[in-house]
Short mmCIF file of C-alpha atoms in Angstrom, two decimals:
data_model
loop_
_atom_site.label_atom_id
_atom_site.label_comp_id
_atom_site.label_asym_id
_atom_site.label_seq_id
_atom_site.Cartn_x
_atom_site.Cartn_y
_atom_site.Cartn_z
CA MET X 845 43.89 81.33 10.53
CA LEU X 846 47.79 83.41 11.71
CA ARG X 847 49.88 81.39 12.51
CA ARG X 848 50.38 83.08 15.97
CA ASP X 849 46.48 83.05 16.32
CA PHE X 850 46.70 78.89 15.67
CA LEU X 851 49.88 79.09 18.62
CA SER X 852 47.68 81.08 20.87
CA GLY X 853 45.20 78.74 20.45
CA ALA X 854 47.16 75.73 20.47
CA PHE X 855 48.83 77.47 23.81
CA ALA X 856 45.13 78.28 25.73
CA LEU X 857 45.07 74.45 24.89
CA THR X 858 47.94 73.34 26.56
CA MET X 859 47.66 75.33 29.78
CA ALA X 860 43.98 74.17 30.57
CA ALA X 861 45.24 70.12 30.07
CA SER X 862 47.91 71.07 32.36
CA ARG X 863 45.66 72.94 34.93
CA ASN X 864 43.49 69.71 35.26
CA ALA X 865 46.41 67.32 34.85
CA LEU X 866 47.75 68.63 37.97
CA SER X 867 44.17 68.79 40.00
CA ALA X 868 44.58 70.36 43.42
CA PRO X 869 45.41 68.25 46.92
CA PRO X 870 43.23 67.48 49.73
CA ASP X 871 42.21 70.78 51.63
CA ALA X 872 44.69 70.17 54.52
CA SER X 873 47.73 72.36 55.08
CA LYS X 874 50.74 72.01 57.43
CA ASN X 875 52.25 75.52 58.67
CA ILE X 876 56.23 74.82 59.23
CA LEU X 877 55.94 76.87 62.41
CA GLN X 878 53.81 74.31 64.32
CA TYR X 879 57.09 71.95 63.04
CA GLY X 880 59.48 74.19 65.38
CA ALA X 881 61.24 75.89 62.24
CA ASP X 882 63.22 78.85 62.91
CA PRO X 883 61.93 82.28 60.89
CA GLY X 884 64.98 84.28 61.84
CA GLY X 885 67.46 82.04 59.67
CA LYS X 886 69.43 81.76 62.41
CA LYS X 887 68.84 77.84 62.89
CA PHE X 888 67.85 74.70 60.69
CA SER X 889 64.51 74.11 59.74
CA THR X 890 65.41 71.35 57.14
CA THR X 891 64.10 68.47 59.55
CA SER X 892 61.46 70.95 60.11
CA ILE X 893 60.37 70.95 56.71
CA GLN X 894 60.76 67.95 56.27
CA ARG X 895 58.45 66.47 58.74
CA ALA X 896 55.68 68.76 57.77
CA ILE X 897 55.70 67.34 54.00
CA ASP X 898 55.95 63.73 55.12
CA ASP X 899 52.66 64.11 57.73
CA THR X 900 50.65 66.28 55.02
CA PHE X 901 51.90 62.48 52.24
CA LYS X 902 50.76 59.98 54.81
CA ALA X 903 47.42 62.71 55.62
CA GLY X 904 47.52 61.74 51.41
CA GLY X 905 48.44 65.43 50.42
CA GLY X 906 47.68 69.16 51.00
CA THR X 907 49.84 72.01 51.48
CA VAL X 908 53.11 72.58 53.82
CA LEU X 909 53.31 76.95 54.21
CA LEU X 910 56.38 78.39 54.39
CA PRO X 911 54.79 81.82 56.48
CA SER X 912 56.92 85.44 56.00
CA GLY X 913 60.59 85.15 57.40
CA THR X 914 63.78 83.18 56.68
CA PHE X 915 64.07 79.94 57.05
CA LEU X 916 68.04 77.96 56.91
CA SER X 917 67.88 74.84 55.08
CA GLY X 918 69.60 72.08 53.78
CA ARG X 919 68.19 69.44 51.44
CA ILE X 920 64.65 68.51 51.46
CA ASP X 921 62.46 66.07 49.51
CA LEU X 922 59.55 66.61 47.77
CA LYS X 923 56.41 64.17 48.20
CA SER X 924 52.97 63.08 46.05
CA HIS X 925 50.69 65.47 46.35
CA VAL X 926 51.89 68.38 48.53
CA THR X 927 52.35 71.90 47.64
CA LEU X 928 55.12 73.61 48.96
CA HIS X 929 53.59 76.98 49.46
CA LEU X 930 55.88 79.89 50.19
CA ASP X 931 54.63 82.56 51.08
CA GLU X 932 55.34 86.72 50.06
CA GLY X 933 58.58 87.92 52.18
CA CYS X 934 59.41 84.39 52.93
CA THR X 935 62.51 82.95 51.67
CA LEU X 936 64.20 79.42 51.82
CA LEU X 937 67.97 79.89 52.48
CA GLY X 938 70.35 77.58 51.11
CA SER X 939 73.17 76.04 53.32
CA THR X 940 76.60 77.35 52.73
CA SER X 941 78.19 73.29 53.75
CA LEU X 942 77.54 71.14 51.24
CA GLU X 943 76.83 67.65 53.81
CA ASP X 944 73.93 69.90 54.27
CA TYR X 945 72.84 68.59 51.15
CA GLU X 946 72.80 65.23 51.02
CA GLY X 947 69.53 62.87 51.36
CA SER X 948 68.39 59.64 53.84
CA ASP X 949 68.04 56.76 51.13
CA GLY X 950 67.69 55.73 47.96
CA ALA X 951 69.24 55.93 45.20
CA HIS X 952 69.53 59.22 45.06
CA ALA X 953 70.90 60.40 48.78
CA HIS X 954 74.03 60.99 48.16
CA GLU X 955 73.22 63.82 45.37
CA ARG X 956 73.46 67.12 46.34
CA HIS X 957 70.39 69.60 46.30
CA LEU X 958 68.63 71.65 48.06
CA ILE X 959 64.69 70.39 46.73
CA PHE X 960 63.81 67.13 45.14
CA ALA X 961 61.19 65.16 43.86
CA ILE X 962 61.55 61.16 42.76
CA ASP X 963 58.37 59.22 41.35
CA THR X 964 55.95 61.71 42.17
CA GLU X 965 52.69 62.74 41.40
CA GLU X 966 50.95 66.04 41.59
CA VAL X 967 53.87 67.91 43.50
CA ALA X 968 54.24 72.09 43.41
CA ILE X 969 56.35 74.85 44.87
CA ALA X 970 54.06 77.95 44.45
CA GLY X 971 53.54 81.88 46.67
CA GLY X 972 55.16 84.70 46.44
CA GLY X 973 58.50 83.76 48.33
CA ARG X 974 62.30 83.04 47.55
CA ILE X 975 64.81 80.76 47.69
CA ASP X 976 67.66 81.60 47.46
CA GLY X 977 70.62 79.10 47.39
CA GLN X 978 73.51 81.16 48.60
CA GLY X 979 75.64 80.72 45.36
CA PRO X 980 78.62 82.78 45.22
CA SER X 981 79.58 80.74 48.43
CA PHE X 982 80.04 77.61 46.55
CA TRP X 983 82.30 79.91 43.39
CA GLU X 984 85.81 80.35 43.36
CA SER X 985 88.17 82.53 40.49
CA SER X 986 89.10 80.75 37.42
CA ASP X 987 92.04 82.37 36.76
CA LYS X 988 91.21 82.62 33.06
CA PRO X 989 93.10 85.55 31.06
CA PRO X 990 91.25 87.50 30.10
CA LEU X 991 90.45 88.44 26.34
CA PRO X 992 92.38 91.07 24.02
CA ALA X 993 89.89 94.18 23.59
CA ASP X 994 89.48 92.78 20.25
CA GLU X 995 87.89 89.32 21.19
CA GLN X 996 85.74 90.46 23.63
CA TRP X 997 82.56 89.56 21.29
CA ARG X 998 83.49 85.70 22.22
CA ALA X 999 84.55 86.25 25.79
CA VAL X 1000 81.52 84.84 28.54
CA ALA X 1001 81.33 86.65 32.35
CA SER X 1002 80.47 83.22 33.80
CA HIS X 1003 83.75 82.09 32.73
CA ASP X 1004 85.78 84.44 34.98
CA LEU X 1005 84.63 81.98 38.18
CA LYS X 1006 84.45 77.95 38.69
CA PRO X 1007 83.12 75.52 41.05
CA LYS X 1008 85.20 75.25 43.95
CA SER X 1009 86.82 71.87 44.42
CA SER X 1010 84.79 70.18 47.12
CA GLY X 1011 81.40 70.59 44.93
CA ARG X 1012 78.49 72.38 45.09
CA PRO X 1013 74.28 71.40 44.61
CA SER X 1014 73.10 71.36 41.41
CA PRO X 1015 70.72 71.69 40.24
CA MET X 1016 69.43 73.53 42.97
CA LEU X 1017 65.65 72.48 42.58
CA TYR X 1018 65.67 68.35 41.09
CA PHE X 1019 62.73 66.26 39.92
CA VAL X 1020 63.04 63.07 38.70
CA ASN X 1021 60.25 60.69 37.01
CA CYS X 1022 57.23 62.90 38.44
CA ARG X 1023 53.81 63.10 36.80
CA GLY X 1024 52.10 66.64 37.48
CA LEU X 1025 54.81 69.71 38.44
CA ARG X 1026 53.99 72.67 39.33
CA ILE X 1027 55.98 75.28 39.75
CA GLU X 1028 54.35 79.19 40.31
CA ASP X 1029 54.67 82.38 40.70
CA VAL X 1030 57.91 81.68 43.36
CA GLN X 1031 61.24 83.98 43.16
CA ILE X 1032 64.79 81.73 42.36
CA GLN X 1033 68.25 83.28 42.98
CA ASN X 1034 71.75 82.57 43.38
CA SER X 1035 71.59 79.32 42.10
CA PRO X 1036 74.56 77.50 42.87
CA GLY X 1037 74.54 75.86 39.94
CA ARG X 1038 71.66 74.77 37.67
CA ALA X 1039 68.47 76.67 39.17
CA LEU X 1040 65.33 74.51 38.54
CA ASN X 1041 65.61 70.70 36.30
CA ALA X 1042 63.10 68.72 35.88
CA PHE X 1043 64.31 65.09 34.20
CA ASN X 1044 62.08 62.72 32.38
CA CYS X 1045 58.36 64.81 33.54
CA ASP X 1046 55.19 64.75 32.49
CA ASN X 1047 52.32 67.25 32.70
CA ILE X 1048 54.78 70.41 33.75
CA LEU X 1049 53.45 74.02 34.61
CA ILE X 1050 55.99 76.49 35.42
CA GLN X 1051 54.69 79.80 35.37
CA ARG X 1052 55.18 83.66 36.77
CA ILE X 1053 58.51 82.51 38.19
CA SER X 1054 60.92 84.60 38.23
CA VAL X 1055 65.08 83.42 37.84
CA LYS X 1056 67.93 85.42 38.89
CA ASN X 1057 71.45 84.63 39.58
CA PRO X 1058 74.19 86.64 39.09
CA VAL X 1059 75.55 87.01 35.35
CA ASN X 1060 79.27 85.80 36.22
CA GLY X 1061 77.37 82.99 38.01
CA PRO X 1062 79.35 79.24 36.39
CA ASN X 1063 76.61 76.89 34.85
CA THR X 1064 73.86 78.10 36.47
CA ASP X 1065 71.00 77.95 33.93
CA GLY X 1066 68.04 79.03 34.57
CA ILE X 1067 65.29 76.20 33.60
CA ASP X 1068 66.04 72.99 31.82
CA LEU X 1069 63.93 69.93 31.11
CA THR X 1070 65.25 66.76 29.64
CA GLY X 1071 63.30 63.84 28.29
CA CYS X 1072 60.55 65.91 29.34
CA GLN X 1073 56.71 65.69 27.81
CA HIS X 1074 53.89 67.97 27.88
CA ALA X 1075 55.26 71.17 29.10
CA VAL X 1076 53.83 74.97 29.53
CA VAL X 1077 56.68 77.83 30.84
CA SER X 1078 54.84 80.83 30.56
CA ASN X 1079 55.54 84.49 32.18
CA CYS X 1080 58.64 83.67 33.75
CA THR X 1081 61.70 86.04 33.86
CA VAL X 1082 65.06 84.49 33.63
CA GLU X 1083 68.32 86.18 34.52
CA THR X 1084 71.42 83.97 34.42
CA GLY X 1085 75.00 82.89 33.85
CA ASP X 1086 73.96 80.56 31.64
CA ASP X 1087 71.64 79.15 29.44
CA ALA X 1088 68.40 80.67 30.43
CA ILE X 1089 66.03 78.20 29.43
CA CYS X 1090 67.47 74.54 27.76
CA LEU X 1091 65.84 71.31 26.74
CA LYS X 1092 68.09 68.85 26.78
CA SER X 1093 68.06 65.06 25.89
CA LEU X 1094 69.74 62.29 27.77
CA ASN X 1095 69.90 59.59 30.29
CA PRO X 1096 72.79 59.82 32.90
CA TYR X 1097 71.17 57.17 34.88
CA GLY X 1098 71.65 54.69 31.77
CA GLY X 1099 69.16 52.95 29.02
CA GLU X 1100 68.01 54.99 26.22
CA PRO X 1101 67.17 58.77 26.67
CA ARG X 1102 63.45 59.62 26.35
CA LEU X 1103 62.09 61.86 23.88
CA THR X 1104 61.72 65.84 25.05
CA LYS X 1105 58.44 66.40 23.28
CA ASP X 1106 55.47 68.91 23.63
CA ILE X 1107 57.15 71.69 25.07
CA ARG X 1108 55.40 75.49 24.64
CA VAL X 1109 57.60 77.90 26.26
CA THR X 1110 55.36 81.46 25.67
CA ASN X 1111 55.93 85.31 27.02
CA CYS X 1112 59.54 85.01 28.61
CA THR X 1113 62.05 87.59 29.40
CA LEU X 1114 65.46 86.29 28.76
CA THR X 1115 68.96 87.34 30.07
CA THR X 1116 72.34 85.81 30.22
CA CYS X 1117 75.60 85.58 29.27
CA CYS X 1118 75.30 82.59 27.50
CA ASN X 1119 72.17 81.22 25.21
CA GLY X 1120 68.73 82.08 25.68
CA PHE X 1121 66.74 79.95 24.35
CA LYS X 1122 68.39 76.75 23.35
CA ILE X 1123 67.83 73.43 22.71
CA GLY X 1124 71.16 71.31 23.22
CA THR X 1125 73.57 70.51 23.92
CA GLU X 1126 72.84 67.60 25.51
CA SER X 1127 71.00 65.68 22.24
CA GLU X 1128 71.38 62.15 22.42
CA GLY X 1129 67.92 61.18 21.89
CA GLY X 1130 65.20 63.51 19.61
CA PHE X 1131 63.16 66.84 20.37
CA GLU X 1132 59.84 66.99 18.87
CA ASP X 1133 56.91 69.45 18.47
CA ILE X 1134 58.78 72.06 20.44
CA THR X 1135 57.36 76.12 20.36
CA PHE X 1136 59.39 79.60 21.78
CA PHE X 1137 56.79 81.91 20.97
CA ASN X 1138 56.39 85.54 22.55
CA SER X 1139 59.13 86.74 24.09
CA THR X 1140 62.34 88.82 24.74
CA VAL X 1141 65.75 88.17 24.55
CA GLN X 1142 67.94 90.86 25.37
CA ASN X 1143 70.74 92.57 27.23
CA ALA X 1144 71.05 95.76 28.68
CA ASP X 1145 74.15 98.06 27.74
CA VAL X 1146 76.87 96.14 29.36
CA PRO X 1147 80.00 94.62 28.07
CA PHE X 1148 80.05 92.35 25.35
CA LYS X 1149 81.04 89.43 27.52
CA ASP X 1150 77.78 89.82 29.45
CA ARG X 1151 75.87 89.64 26.55
CA VAL X 1152 73.48 86.70 25.19
CA ILE X 1153 75.88 84.36 23.05
CA SER X 1154 72.55 83.39 20.76
CA GLY X 1155 69.43 83.99 21.05
CA ILE X 1156 67.94 81.22 19.67
CA ALA X 1157 70.49 77.89 19.70
CA LEU X 1158 68.76 74.85 18.11
CA GLU X 1159 71.59 72.60 18.79
CA VAL X 1160 71.98 68.88 18.03
CA VAL X 1161 75.54 66.91 18.39
CA ASP X 1162 75.47 63.75 20.08
CA GLY X 1163 74.08 62.07 17.99
CA GLY X 1164 69.97 62.74 18.60
CA TRP X 1165 67.06 64.47 16.18
CA ILE X 1166 65.32 67.67 16.36
CA ASP X 1167 62.22 67.29 14.22
CA GLY X 1168 59.65 70.50 14.50
CA VAL X 1169 60.42 73.34 16.05
CA THR X 1170 58.26 76.35 15.95
CA ILE X 1171 59.73 79.90 16.87
CA THR X 1172 58.07 83.27 16.33
CA GLY X 1173 57.32 86.63 17.60
CA ILE X 1174 61.04 87.00 19.53
CA GLN X 1175 62.39 90.78 20.44
CA MET X 1176 65.69 90.14 20.76
CA GLN X 1177 68.16 93.02 22.13
CA ARG X 1178 72.13 93.04 22.03
CA THR X 1179 72.01 89.32 21.62
CA ARG X 1180 75.26 88.47 20.00
CA ALA X 1181 74.25 85.96 17.29
CA PRO X 1182 70.35 86.15 17.19
CA ILE X 1183 69.91 82.45 15.77
CA PHE X 1184 72.21 79.56 15.98
CA ILE X 1185 71.97 76.39 14.24
CA HIS X 1186 73.81 73.52 14.18
CA MET X 1187 74.96 69.85 13.71
CA GLY X 1188 77.68 67.91 15.04
CA VAL X 1189 78.69 64.43 15.88
CA ARG X 1190 80.44 63.90 19.49
CA GLN X 1191 78.97 60.57 19.87
CA HIS X 1192 77.15 57.56 17.73
CA LEU X 1193 74.72 58.62 15.72
CA ARG X 1194 70.79 57.14 16.16
CA GLU X 1195 68.88 56.10 13.32
CA ASN X 1196 66.66 59.61 13.50
CA HIS X 1197 70.18 61.53 13.77
CA GLY X 1198 68.90 65.00 12.03
CA LEU X 1199 67.54 68.78 11.89
CA ARG X 1200 64.45 69.50 9.93
CA ASN X 1201 61.51 70.66 9.82
CA LEU X 1202 62.50 74.08 11.20
CA HIS X 1203 60.58 77.04 11.35
CA LEU X 1204 61.61 80.66 12.40
CA GLN X 1205 59.16 83.37 11.76
CA ASP X 1206 58.85 87.21 13.17
CA ILE X 1207 61.67 88.07 14.42
CA GLN X 1208 63.12 91.18 15.44
CA ALA X 1209 66.98 91.43 17.05
CA SER X 1210 68.46 95.21 17.20
CA ASP X 1211 72.93 95.64 18.14
CA ALA X 1212 73.66 92.41 17.56
CA LEU X 1213 77.27 91.55 17.18
CA MET X 1214 78.04 88.18 15.35
CA ALA X 1215 75.73 86.93 12.25
CA SER X 1216 73.42 84.02 12.42
CA SER X 1217 74.06 80.67 10.85
CA ILE X 1218 73.04 77.50 9.49
CA THR X 1219 75.28 74.74 9.72
CA GLY X 1220 74.62 70.98 9.04
CA LEU X 1221 77.73 68.29 8.26
CA PRO X 1222 79.30 66.75 5.03
CA GLY X 1223 76.58 64.79 3.56
CA THR X 1224 74.56 65.14 6.35
CA TYR X 1225 72.08 67.96 5.77
CA ALA X 1226 69.84 69.51 7.40
CA HIS X 1227 67.23 70.28 6.24
CA ASP X 1228 63.90 72.29 5.65
CA ILE X 1229 63.91 74.98 7.53
CA SER X 1230 62.43 78.36 6.90
CA LEU X 1231 63.02 81.61 8.05
CA SER X 1232 60.68 84.52 7.30
CA ASP X 1233 60.15 87.80 8.88
CA ILE X 1234 62.83 88.24 10.03
CA HIS X 1235 64.79 91.64 10.86
CA VAL X 1236 68.12 91.71 11.75
CA SER X 1237 70.99 95.01 12.56
CA ALA X 1238 74.49 94.09 13.43
CA VAL X 1239 76.28 97.06 14.73
CA LEU X 1240 80.12 95.62 15.07
CA PRO X 1241 82.56 97.25 12.69
CA SER X 1242 83.77 94.49 10.15
CA ARG X 1243 87.30 93.80 10.36
CA PRO X 1244 89.56 93.33 6.99
CA ASP X 1245 90.74 89.49 8.12
CA TRP X 1246 87.27 88.95 8.35
CA VAL X 1247 86.58 89.23 5.26
CA GLY X 1248 86.78 85.68 2.55
CA GLN X 1249 88.08 84.02 5.81
CA PRO X 1250 87.98 80.12 5.86
CA VAL X 1251 85.77 78.32 8.34
CA PRO X 1252 86.49 75.01 9.08
CA GLU X 1253 83.88 72.13 10.27
CA LYS X 1254 84.68 71.57 13.71
CA PRO X 1255 82.44 68.84 13.84
CA THR X 1256 82.94 67.04 17.40
CA GLN X 1257 84.20 70.75 18.74
CA TYR X 1258 81.50 72.15 21.56
CA PRO X 1259 78.62 74.52 19.35
CA GLU X 1260 78.62 78.02 20.15
CA ALA X 1261 77.68 80.64 18.21
CA TRP X 1262 81.35 81.55 17.34
CA MET X 1263 83.14 78.63 17.29
CA PHE X 1264 84.12 78.75 13.68
CA GLY X 1265 85.76 82.14 14.26
CA MET X 1266 84.02 85.80 13.23
CA LEU X 1267 82.51 84.38 10.17
CA PRO X 1268 83.06 85.63 7.13
CA ALA X 1269 79.40 87.07 6.18
CA SER X 1270 77.45 89.60 8.22
CA GLY X 1271 73.89 88.80 8.53
CA LEU X 1272 74.04 84.86 7.84
CA PHE X 1273 75.73 81.82 6.93
CA ALA X 1274 74.51 78.79 5.59
CA ARG X 1275 76.56 75.31 4.56
CA HIS X 1276 75.12 71.93 4.14
CA VAL X 1277 71.59 72.19 4.18
CA ARG X 1278 68.61 71.42 1.74
CA ASN X 1279 65.74 73.13 1.28
CA LEU X 1280 66.11 76.04 2.58
CA ARG X 1281 63.55 79.46 2.45
CA LEU X 1282 63.93 82.52 3.25
CA SER X 1283 61.17 85.12 2.59
CA ARG X 1284 60.75 88.54 4.57
CA VAL X 1285 64.44 88.32 5.57
CA SER X 1286 65.83 92.24 6.18
CA LEU X 1287 69.75 92.26 7.35
CA ASN X 1288 71.48 95.56 7.82
CA ALA X 1289 75.25 95.92 8.90
CA ASP X 1290 77.56 98.65 10.09
CA PRO X 1291 77.55 101.01 7.67
CA ARG X 1292 81.41 100.16 6.94
CA GLU X 1293 80.93 96.28 6.43
CA GLN X 1294 83.17 94.32 3.79
CA ARG X 1295 81.66 90.84 4.09
CA PRO X 1296 78.70 89.68 1.96
CA THR X 1297 75.16 90.01 3.75
CA ILE X 1298 74.89 85.60 2.86
CA ILE X 1299 77.14 83.38 2.45
CA PHE X 1300 75.77 79.73 1.28
CA ASP X 1301 78.34 76.60 1.05
CA ASP X 1302 76.79 73.67 -0.74
CA VAL X 1303 73.03 74.46 0.16
CA ILE X 1304 71.13 72.68 -2.72
CA GLY X 1305 67.24 73.74 -2.79
CA ALA X 1306 66.72 77.14 -1.51
CA ALA X 1307 64.66 80.33 -1.99
CA ILE X 1308 64.99 83.48 -1.30
CA SER X 1309 62.12 86.04 -1.69
CA GLU X 1310 61.76 89.96 -0.58
CA PHE X 1311 65.29 89.99 0.76
CA SER X 1312 66.72 93.53 1.75
CA SER X 1313 70.54 94.30 2.94
CA THR X 1314 72.16 97.63 3.48
CA PRO X 1315 75.14 98.69 1.12
CA ILE X 1316 78.70 96.85 1.01
CA SER X 1317 81.63 98.91 0.90
CA GLY X 1318 83.92 97.57 -2.07
CA LYS X 1319 83.49 95.21 -4.53
CA THR X 1320 81.82 92.71 -2.17
CA PRO X 1321 78.75 90.93 -3.26
CA VAL X 1322 75.76 90.75 -1.42
CA VAL X 1323 75.05 87.19 -1.70
CA GLN X 1324 77.77 84.63 -1.80
CA LEU X 1325 76.66 80.81 -3.15
CA ALA X 1326 79.44 78.50 -3.59
CA ASN X 1327 78.87 74.49 -4.92
CA CYS X 1328 75.23 76.12 -4.32
CA ARG X 1329 72.30 73.98 -6.57
CA ASP X 1330 69.25 74.85 -6.84
CA ILE X 1331 68.52 78.67 -5.80
CA ARG X 1332 65.79 80.58 -6.20
CA ILE X 1333 66.44 85.06 -6.10
CA GLU X 1334 63.00 86.58 -6.10
CA ASP X 1335 61.33 89.87 -5.89
CA SER X 1336 64.95 91.06 -3.80
CA ALA X 1337 66.37 94.43 -4.13
CA ALA X 1338 70.37 95.17 -4.15
CA PRO X 1339 71.74 97.41 -2.26
CA ASN X 1340 72.53 100.75 -3.72
CA GLY X 1341 76.47 101.21 -5.61
CA VAL X 1342 77.25 97.81 -5.14
CA SER X 1343 79.39 96.36 -7.24
CA THR X 1344 77.78 92.46 -7.70
CA PHE X 1345 74.62 91.53 -6.25
CA VAL X 1346 75.03 87.61 -6.22
CA ALA X 1347 78.36 85.75 -6.79
CA VAL X 1348 78.82 82.13 -8.16
CA GLU X 1349 81.34 80.06 -7.71
CA GLY X 1350 82.69 76.41 -7.77
CA ALA X 1351 82.15 73.65 -10.40
CA GLY X 1352 79.42 72.32 -8.44
CA SER X 1353 77.50 75.67 -9.18
CA ALA X 1354 74.09 74.90 -11.04
CA GLY X 1355 70.18 76.03 -11.21
CA ILE X 1356 71.05 79.54 -9.93
CA VAL X 1357 68.00 81.77 -10.67
CA LEU X 1358 67.29 85.96 -9.83
CA THR X 1359 63.58 86.45 -10.96
CA GLY X 1360 61.75 89.69 -10.63
CA ASP X 1361 64.34 91.61 -8.57
CA ASP X 1362 65.96 95.07 -8.70
CA LEU X 1363 69.21 95.18 -9.84
CA ARG X 1364 69.25 98.70 -11.54
CA ASN X 1365 71.18 99.66 -7.93
CA ALA X 1366 74.22 96.80 -8.81
CA HIS X 1367 76.99 97.44 -11.05
CA LYS X 1368 76.29 93.78 -12.34
CA PRO X 1369 73.79 91.32 -11.27
CA PHE X 1370 75.82 88.05 -10.99
CA GLU X 1371 79.22 87.00 -11.71
CA THR X 1372 81.18 83.39 -12.11
CA SER X 1373 84.39 82.36 -10.66
CA GLY X 1374 86.45 78.53 -9.23
CA GLY X 1375 85.23 76.83 -12.22
CA ALA X 1376 81.23 78.38 -11.55
CA ASP X 1377 79.99 78.33 -15.16
CA LYS X 1378 78.02 81.76 -15.84
CA HIS X 1379 75.77 79.39 -17.37
CA ALA X 1380 74.53 78.18 -14.28
CA VAL X 1381 73.30 81.39 -13.45
CA THR X 1382 69.92 82.59 -15.34
CA LEU X 1383 68.52 85.78 -15.37
CA THR X 1384 64.46 86.40 -15.51
CA GLY X 1385 61.77 88.91 -15.71
CA ASN X 1386 64.56 91.72 -13.34
CA SER X 1387 64.68 95.36 -13.88
CA SER X 1388 68.00 95.14 -15.43
CA SER X 1389 69.31 93.51 -18.70
CA PRO X 1390 72.29 90.69 -17.71
CA GLU X 1391 75.67 91.24 -18.73
#
């Protein structure tokens, strides 16, 4: 069975299970107009909406209807077995005053949210209406000076603004310890902070929603799932100023963070000036059985600072672990770095700490600016990672100062694709990695590119097959290996006119095999330097003879 067929079947089963878990509430409906709500948006409707929710809850559950109109509101608390239904033409408009977002009782009373639910069962927000948080009312200029023109590849549009010192409601929609959460068809826009956050929730179905925040909105994540299990996010569109879809593992209320597990994200379109699909940065606990497939991460032809930083960002930096991620069928356009995989040590390490069992397949990325990267830690390797059917084209011309630029470790720094500066590889940089597999990977760069296409540093056990690259100017090798062991490159072709196909350096290099490769276009199949023994490289069955 093809992997995509398997994933589609698994998704269908998960969707069915989610629908079963979210059983329909009793047949009861209460219209907020009956409670005195103002559809003209001039008077607050908070009390009317809350009374309708409370009465529906007391009656055993049902639907609270928000009809066509504009309803100005502060914080409302959803209750078990209640569906908040926003008719098409309805706008739930968040207040611009902070005091309107505080609750009335409980440990979370002084948290600021527009819609909040805690310890509930089977709650839902549905309908074709709109939720508008009036986010720009809570922001002001950050007064940060702009980066120079030649460094705009690492600028971020949302860094131009910051939250006002008085604060803001965030997350706008927040669900804590909920079992059976359904959000569908609604439009969420202008969030003052994070738009939608589920924390320690189970059996989640989020489908056909749109999130649209200004690209310069600070910390306006689209959909965040923290410590959640058994979740499906499908057919959603996210345009925002921070991470579009982000999975996290932490517990700000104390105690051990909950495992984030069994998450399916599919058929989504993501646009942002930060990261498209991301795991982390908050990664105190674990992430297991995560799938992202058949989706698009894209930008229009906008300035660099408005573009996606990483189409896919998998980060474990707070002592937790990532174990079991499958990503397939992703189209990217104008993302800065297609893939960013990184380990760090910002906090103490847990027993299962690590980054392992990642499988990325069928990814097409055009108009990239930066190389993809996979970076573990010295002595703590990211391992068992496969990239297959990956096709990337980069468009940013190389600069001489990028060639051979050293790459610092930075284990405690906030992770982002540009954290090491512009990498000395044009396509892929990998360091401190074990058991890495690349198959049917093509990495194309600007015709003036002078950097190696691939650089491996302290990589142990790697197989590269059916790899292709555009030509490289000057004497730069296509593949550069530093202190790497047990590397096999097969069924690959040297691009036309290159000086050297593979350069091997470092006394720790050993077991490098080139087999079945077409090396006729390379002046030299390989070279060694920096203490590497020429016997570290074996040529067999290639279309050119060794020197």
